[in-house]
PDB file of C-alpha atoms in Angstrom:
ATOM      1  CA  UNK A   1      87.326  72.300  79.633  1.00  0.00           C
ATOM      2  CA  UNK A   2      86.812  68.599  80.301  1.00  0.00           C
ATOM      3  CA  UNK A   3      90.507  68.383  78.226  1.00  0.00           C
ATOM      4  CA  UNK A   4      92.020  70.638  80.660  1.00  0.00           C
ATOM      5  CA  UNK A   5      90.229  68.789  83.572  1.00  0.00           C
ATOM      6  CA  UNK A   6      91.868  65.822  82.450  1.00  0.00           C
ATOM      7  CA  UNK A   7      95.587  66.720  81.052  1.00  0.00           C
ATOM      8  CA  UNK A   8      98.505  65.766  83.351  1.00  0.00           C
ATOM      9  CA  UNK A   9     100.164  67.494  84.745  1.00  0.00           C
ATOM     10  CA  UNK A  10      97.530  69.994  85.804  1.00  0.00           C
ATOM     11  CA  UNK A  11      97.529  72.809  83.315  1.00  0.00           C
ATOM     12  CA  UNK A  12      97.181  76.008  85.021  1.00  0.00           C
ATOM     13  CA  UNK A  13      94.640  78.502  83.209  1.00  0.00           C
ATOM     14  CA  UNK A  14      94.988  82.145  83.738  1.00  0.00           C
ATOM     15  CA  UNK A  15      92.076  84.626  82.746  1.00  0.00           C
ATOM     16  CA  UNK A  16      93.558  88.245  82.394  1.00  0.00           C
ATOM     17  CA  UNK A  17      90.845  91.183  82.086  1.00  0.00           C
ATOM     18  CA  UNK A  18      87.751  90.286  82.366  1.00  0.00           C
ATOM     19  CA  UNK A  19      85.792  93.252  83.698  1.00  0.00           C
ATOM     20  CA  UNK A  20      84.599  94.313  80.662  1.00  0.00           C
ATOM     21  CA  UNK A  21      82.414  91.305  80.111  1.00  0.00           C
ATOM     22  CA  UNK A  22      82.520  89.916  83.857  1.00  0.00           C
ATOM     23  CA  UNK A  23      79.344  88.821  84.031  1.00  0.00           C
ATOM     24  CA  UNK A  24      79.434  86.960  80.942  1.00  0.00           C
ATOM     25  CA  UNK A  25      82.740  85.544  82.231  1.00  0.00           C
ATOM     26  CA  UNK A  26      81.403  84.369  85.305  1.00  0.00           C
ATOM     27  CA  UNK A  27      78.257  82.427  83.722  1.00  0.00           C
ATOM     28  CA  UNK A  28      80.319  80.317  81.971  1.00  0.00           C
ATOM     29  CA  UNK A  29      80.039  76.605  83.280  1.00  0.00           C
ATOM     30  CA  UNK A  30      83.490  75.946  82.915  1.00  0.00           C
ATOM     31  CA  UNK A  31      85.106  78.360  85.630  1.00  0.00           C
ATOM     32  CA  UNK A  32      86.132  74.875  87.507  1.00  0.00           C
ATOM     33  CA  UNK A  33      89.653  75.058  85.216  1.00  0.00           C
ATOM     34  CA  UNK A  34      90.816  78.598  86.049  1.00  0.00           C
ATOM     35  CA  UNK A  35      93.955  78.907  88.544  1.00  0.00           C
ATOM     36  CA  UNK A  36      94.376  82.475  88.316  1.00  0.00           C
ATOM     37  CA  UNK A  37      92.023  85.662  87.111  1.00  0.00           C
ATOM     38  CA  UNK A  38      93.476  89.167  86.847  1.00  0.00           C
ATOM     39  CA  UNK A  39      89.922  91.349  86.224  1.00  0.00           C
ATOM     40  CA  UNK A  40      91.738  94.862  85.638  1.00  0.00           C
ATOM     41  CA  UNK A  41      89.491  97.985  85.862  1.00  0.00           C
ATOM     42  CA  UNK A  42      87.360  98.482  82.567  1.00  0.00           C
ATOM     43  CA  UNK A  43      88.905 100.962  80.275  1.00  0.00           C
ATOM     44  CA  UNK A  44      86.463 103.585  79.103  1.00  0.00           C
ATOM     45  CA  UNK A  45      84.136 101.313  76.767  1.00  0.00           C
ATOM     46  CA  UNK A  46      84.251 102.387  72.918  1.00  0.00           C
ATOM     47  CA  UNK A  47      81.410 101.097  70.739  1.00  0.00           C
ATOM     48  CA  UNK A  48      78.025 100.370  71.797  1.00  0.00           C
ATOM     49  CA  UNK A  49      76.559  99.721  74.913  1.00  0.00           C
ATOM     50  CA  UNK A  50      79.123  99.115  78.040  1.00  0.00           C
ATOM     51  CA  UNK A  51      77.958  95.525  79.435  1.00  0.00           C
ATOM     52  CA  UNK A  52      76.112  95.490  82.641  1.00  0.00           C
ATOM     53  CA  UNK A  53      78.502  94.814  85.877  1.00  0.00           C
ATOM     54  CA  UNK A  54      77.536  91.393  87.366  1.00  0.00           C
ATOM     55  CA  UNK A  55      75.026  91.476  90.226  1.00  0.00           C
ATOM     56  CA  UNK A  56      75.821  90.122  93.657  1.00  0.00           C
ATOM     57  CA  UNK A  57      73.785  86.688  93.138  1.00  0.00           C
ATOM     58  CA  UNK A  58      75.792  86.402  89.641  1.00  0.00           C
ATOM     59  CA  UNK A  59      79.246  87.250  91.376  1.00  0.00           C
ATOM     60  CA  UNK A  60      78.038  84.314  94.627  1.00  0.00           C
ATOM     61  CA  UNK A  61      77.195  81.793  91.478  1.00  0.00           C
ATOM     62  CA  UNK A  62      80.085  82.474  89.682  1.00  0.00           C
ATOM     63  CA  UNK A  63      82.469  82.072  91.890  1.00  0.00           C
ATOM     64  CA  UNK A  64      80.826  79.071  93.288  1.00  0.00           C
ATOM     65  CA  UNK A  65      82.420  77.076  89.985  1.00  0.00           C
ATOM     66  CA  UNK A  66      85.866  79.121  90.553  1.00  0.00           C
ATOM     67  CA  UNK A  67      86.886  76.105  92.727  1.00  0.00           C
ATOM     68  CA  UNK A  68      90.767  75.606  91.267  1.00  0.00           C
ATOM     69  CA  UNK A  69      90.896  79.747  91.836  1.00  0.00           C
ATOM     70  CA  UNK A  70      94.073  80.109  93.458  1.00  0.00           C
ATOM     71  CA  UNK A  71      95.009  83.785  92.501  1.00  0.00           C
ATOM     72  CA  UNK A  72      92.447  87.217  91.948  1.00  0.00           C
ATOM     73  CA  UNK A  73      93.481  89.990  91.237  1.00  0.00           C
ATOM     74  CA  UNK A  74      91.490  92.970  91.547  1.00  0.00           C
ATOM     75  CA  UNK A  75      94.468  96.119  91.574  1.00  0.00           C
ATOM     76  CA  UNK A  76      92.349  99.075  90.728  1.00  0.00           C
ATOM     77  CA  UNK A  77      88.794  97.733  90.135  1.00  0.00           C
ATOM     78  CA  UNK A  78      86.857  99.828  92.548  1.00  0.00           C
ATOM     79  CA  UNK A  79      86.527  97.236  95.102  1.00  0.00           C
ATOM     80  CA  UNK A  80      85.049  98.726  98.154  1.00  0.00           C
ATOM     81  CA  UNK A  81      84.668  97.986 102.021  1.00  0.00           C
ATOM     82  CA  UNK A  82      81.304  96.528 100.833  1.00  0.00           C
ATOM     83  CA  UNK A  83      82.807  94.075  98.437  1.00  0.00           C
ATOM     84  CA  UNK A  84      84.809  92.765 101.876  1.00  0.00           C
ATOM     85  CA  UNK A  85      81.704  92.264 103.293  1.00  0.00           C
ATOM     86  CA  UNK A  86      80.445  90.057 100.739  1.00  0.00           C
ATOM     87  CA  UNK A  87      83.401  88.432  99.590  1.00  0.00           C
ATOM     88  CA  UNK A  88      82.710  86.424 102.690  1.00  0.00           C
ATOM     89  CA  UNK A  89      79.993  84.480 100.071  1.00  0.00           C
ATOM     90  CA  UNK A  90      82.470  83.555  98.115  1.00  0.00           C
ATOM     91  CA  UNK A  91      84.116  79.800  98.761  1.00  0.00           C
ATOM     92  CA  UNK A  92      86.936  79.896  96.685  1.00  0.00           C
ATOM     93  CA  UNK A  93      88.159  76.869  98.066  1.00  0.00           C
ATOM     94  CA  UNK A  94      91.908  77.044  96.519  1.00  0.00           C
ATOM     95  CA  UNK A  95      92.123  80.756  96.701  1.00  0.00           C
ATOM     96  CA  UNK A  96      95.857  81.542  98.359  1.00  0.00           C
ATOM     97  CA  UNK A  97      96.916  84.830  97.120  1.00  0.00           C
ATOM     98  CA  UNK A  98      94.521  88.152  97.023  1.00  0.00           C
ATOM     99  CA  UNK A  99      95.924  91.474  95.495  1.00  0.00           C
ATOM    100  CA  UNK A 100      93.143  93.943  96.095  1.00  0.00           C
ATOM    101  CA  UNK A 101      95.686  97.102  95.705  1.00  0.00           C
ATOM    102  CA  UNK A 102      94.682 100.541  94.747  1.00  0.00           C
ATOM    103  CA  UNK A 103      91.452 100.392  95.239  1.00  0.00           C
ATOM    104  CA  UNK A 104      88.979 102.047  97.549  1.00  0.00           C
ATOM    105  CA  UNK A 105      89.131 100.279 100.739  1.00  0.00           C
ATOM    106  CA  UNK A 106      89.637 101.507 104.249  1.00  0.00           C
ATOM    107  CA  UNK A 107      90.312 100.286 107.795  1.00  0.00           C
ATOM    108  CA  UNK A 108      86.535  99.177 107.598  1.00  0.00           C
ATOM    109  CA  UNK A 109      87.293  96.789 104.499  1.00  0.00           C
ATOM    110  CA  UNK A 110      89.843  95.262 106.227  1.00  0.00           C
ATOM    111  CA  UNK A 111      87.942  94.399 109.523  1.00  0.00           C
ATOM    112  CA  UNK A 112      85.354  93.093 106.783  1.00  0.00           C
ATOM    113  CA  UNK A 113      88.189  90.857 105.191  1.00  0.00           C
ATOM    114  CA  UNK A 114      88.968  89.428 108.699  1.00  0.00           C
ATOM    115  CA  UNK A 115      85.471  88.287 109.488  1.00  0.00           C
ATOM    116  CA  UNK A 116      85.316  85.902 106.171  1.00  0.00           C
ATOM    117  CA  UNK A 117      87.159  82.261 105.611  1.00  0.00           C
ATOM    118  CA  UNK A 118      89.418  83.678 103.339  1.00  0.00           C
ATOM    119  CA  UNK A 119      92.405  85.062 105.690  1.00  0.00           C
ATOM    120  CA  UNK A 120      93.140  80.870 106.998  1.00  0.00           C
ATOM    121  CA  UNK A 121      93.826  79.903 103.115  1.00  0.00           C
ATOM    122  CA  UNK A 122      96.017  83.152 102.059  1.00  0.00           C
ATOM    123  CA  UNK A 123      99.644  82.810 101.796  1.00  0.00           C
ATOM    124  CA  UNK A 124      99.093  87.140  99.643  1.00  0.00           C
ATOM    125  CA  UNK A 125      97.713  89.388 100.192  1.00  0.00           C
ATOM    126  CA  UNK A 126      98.276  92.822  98.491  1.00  0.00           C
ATOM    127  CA  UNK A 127      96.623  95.795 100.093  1.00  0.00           C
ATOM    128  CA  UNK A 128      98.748  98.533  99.184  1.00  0.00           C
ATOM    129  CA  UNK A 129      97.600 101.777  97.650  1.00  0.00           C
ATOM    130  CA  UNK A 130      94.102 102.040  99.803  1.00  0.00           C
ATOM    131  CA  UNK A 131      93.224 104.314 102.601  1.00  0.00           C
ATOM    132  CA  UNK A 132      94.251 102.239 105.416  1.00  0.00           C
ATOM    133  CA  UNK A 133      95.307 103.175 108.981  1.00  0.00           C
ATOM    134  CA  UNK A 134      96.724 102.140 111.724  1.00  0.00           C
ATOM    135  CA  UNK A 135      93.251 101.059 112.987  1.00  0.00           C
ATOM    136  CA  UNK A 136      93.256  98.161 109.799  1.00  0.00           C
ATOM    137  CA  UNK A 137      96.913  97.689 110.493  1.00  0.00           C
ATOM    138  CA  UNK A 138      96.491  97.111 114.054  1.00  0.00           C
ATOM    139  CA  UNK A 139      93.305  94.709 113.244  1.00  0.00           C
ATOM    140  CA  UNK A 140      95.528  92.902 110.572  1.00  0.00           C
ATOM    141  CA  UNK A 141      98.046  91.972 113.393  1.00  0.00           C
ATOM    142  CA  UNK A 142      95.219  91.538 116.291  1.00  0.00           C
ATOM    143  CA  UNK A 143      92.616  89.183 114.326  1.00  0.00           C
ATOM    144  CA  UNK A 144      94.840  87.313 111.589  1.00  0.00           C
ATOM    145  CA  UNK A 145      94.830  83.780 112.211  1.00  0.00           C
ATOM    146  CA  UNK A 146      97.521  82.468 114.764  1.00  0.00           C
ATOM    147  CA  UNK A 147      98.877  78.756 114.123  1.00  0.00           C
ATOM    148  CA  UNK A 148      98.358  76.447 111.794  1.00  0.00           C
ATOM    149  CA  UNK A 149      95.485  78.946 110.442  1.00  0.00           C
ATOM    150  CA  UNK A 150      98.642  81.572 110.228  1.00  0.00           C
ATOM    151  CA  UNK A 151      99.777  80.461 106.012  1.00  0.00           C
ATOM    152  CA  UNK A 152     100.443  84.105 105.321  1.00  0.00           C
ATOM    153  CA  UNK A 153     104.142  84.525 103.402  1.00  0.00           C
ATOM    154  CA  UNK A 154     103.813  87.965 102.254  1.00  0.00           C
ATOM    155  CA  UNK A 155     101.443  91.090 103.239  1.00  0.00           C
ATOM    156  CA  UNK A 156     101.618  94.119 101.560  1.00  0.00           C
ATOM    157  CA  UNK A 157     100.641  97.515 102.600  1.00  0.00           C
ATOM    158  CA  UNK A 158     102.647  99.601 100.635  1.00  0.00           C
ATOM    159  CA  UNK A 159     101.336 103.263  99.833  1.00  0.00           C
ATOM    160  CA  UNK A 160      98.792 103.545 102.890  1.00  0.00           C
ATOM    161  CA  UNK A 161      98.525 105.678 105.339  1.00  0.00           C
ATOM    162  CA  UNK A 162      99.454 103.530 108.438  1.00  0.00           C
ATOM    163  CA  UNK A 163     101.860 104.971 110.928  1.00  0.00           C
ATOM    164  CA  UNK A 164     103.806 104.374 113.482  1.00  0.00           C
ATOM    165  CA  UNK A 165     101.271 102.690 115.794  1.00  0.00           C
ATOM    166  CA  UNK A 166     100.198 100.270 112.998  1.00  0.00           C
ATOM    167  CA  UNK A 167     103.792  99.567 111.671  1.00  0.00           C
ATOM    168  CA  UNK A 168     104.742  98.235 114.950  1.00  0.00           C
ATOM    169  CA  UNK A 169     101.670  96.396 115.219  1.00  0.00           C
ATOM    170  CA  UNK A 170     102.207  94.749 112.269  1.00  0.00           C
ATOM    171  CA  UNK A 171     106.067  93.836 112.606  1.00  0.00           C
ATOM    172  CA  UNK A 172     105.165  92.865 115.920  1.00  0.00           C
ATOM    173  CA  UNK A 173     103.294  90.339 114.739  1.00  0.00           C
ATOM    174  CA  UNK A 174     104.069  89.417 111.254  1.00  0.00           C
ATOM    175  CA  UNK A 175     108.147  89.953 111.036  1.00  0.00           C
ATOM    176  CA  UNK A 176     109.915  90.412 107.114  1.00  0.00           C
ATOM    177  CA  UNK A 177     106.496  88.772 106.131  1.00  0.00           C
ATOM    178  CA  UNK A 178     105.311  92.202 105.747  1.00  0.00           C
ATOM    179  CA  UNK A 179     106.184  94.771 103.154  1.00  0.00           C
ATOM    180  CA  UNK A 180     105.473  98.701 104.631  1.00  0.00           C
ATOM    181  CA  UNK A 181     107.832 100.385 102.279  1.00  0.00           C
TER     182      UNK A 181
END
């Protein structure tokens, strides 16, 4: 770790899935050198005992040493409207693109989303494949950040179920930066 630290340039370190031992993962001290982190849902767990998901105060710690984390991706992990909620906790200081795709969020999720730090850093965000509405759509284009808090380059909500209402609503208010089809 400290040789990554120090090599120039900056190596970037990219952790692909780690939900089958994601709590180990995020006790490890070194978390400080990862750029990237794809978790991928856990395949059905052959041999043994599955390992225990990580609690909320391990997923707060963890990601409190993620602090060169500038891409998660969590397509088709389960996250829910809850995890929203609580991935306010969660600094992530360099974190600029989000894919949280196929999972199980809804218009509720997103409002969650909007009410953490993270939407003033992200330049992605992938939401495509949840149960989404106009209602998140038109709360995507109503509450993003406006100005220099506005860094978003690409949105996706591909494979929702927003309609008319929210499509306008979002090209309205985000242009080609959004991706609907």
């Amino acid at each position: 770790a400290n040789a990554l630290a120090a090599a120039r340039p900056a190596v970037r370190l990219r952790v692909e899935g780690v939900s089958a031992r994601a709590a180990e993962f995020l006790r490890c001290p070194h978390l400080g050198a990862v750029t990237g982190v794809s978790v991928y849902a856990s395949p059905r767990w052959v041999g043994g005992t599955p390992p225990l998901p990580p609690t909320d105060a391990e997923l707060i710690a963890g990601t409190k040493r993620l602090t060169g984390l500038e891409e998660l991706d969590l397509e088709g992990c389960g996250v829910t409207d809850a995890f929203c909620e609580l991935f306010g906790e969660f600094d992530l200081p360099a974190l600029t693109s989000l894919d949280l795709s196929q999972n199980l969020l809804t218009d509720v999720g997103v409002a969650n989303l909007l009410r953490t730090h993270h939407p003033r850093r992200l330049r992605k965000l992938i939401l495509g494949g949840n149960d989404i509405t106009d209602e998140g759509a038109v709360a995507l284009a109503r509450d993003w950040p406006t100005g220099a808090g506005d860094r978003l380059e690409t949105l996706n909500l591909r494979f929702t179920d927003v309609g008319p209402l929210g499509q306008r609503a979002l090209l309205d208010r985000f242009g080609g930066r959004v991706d609907l089809f």
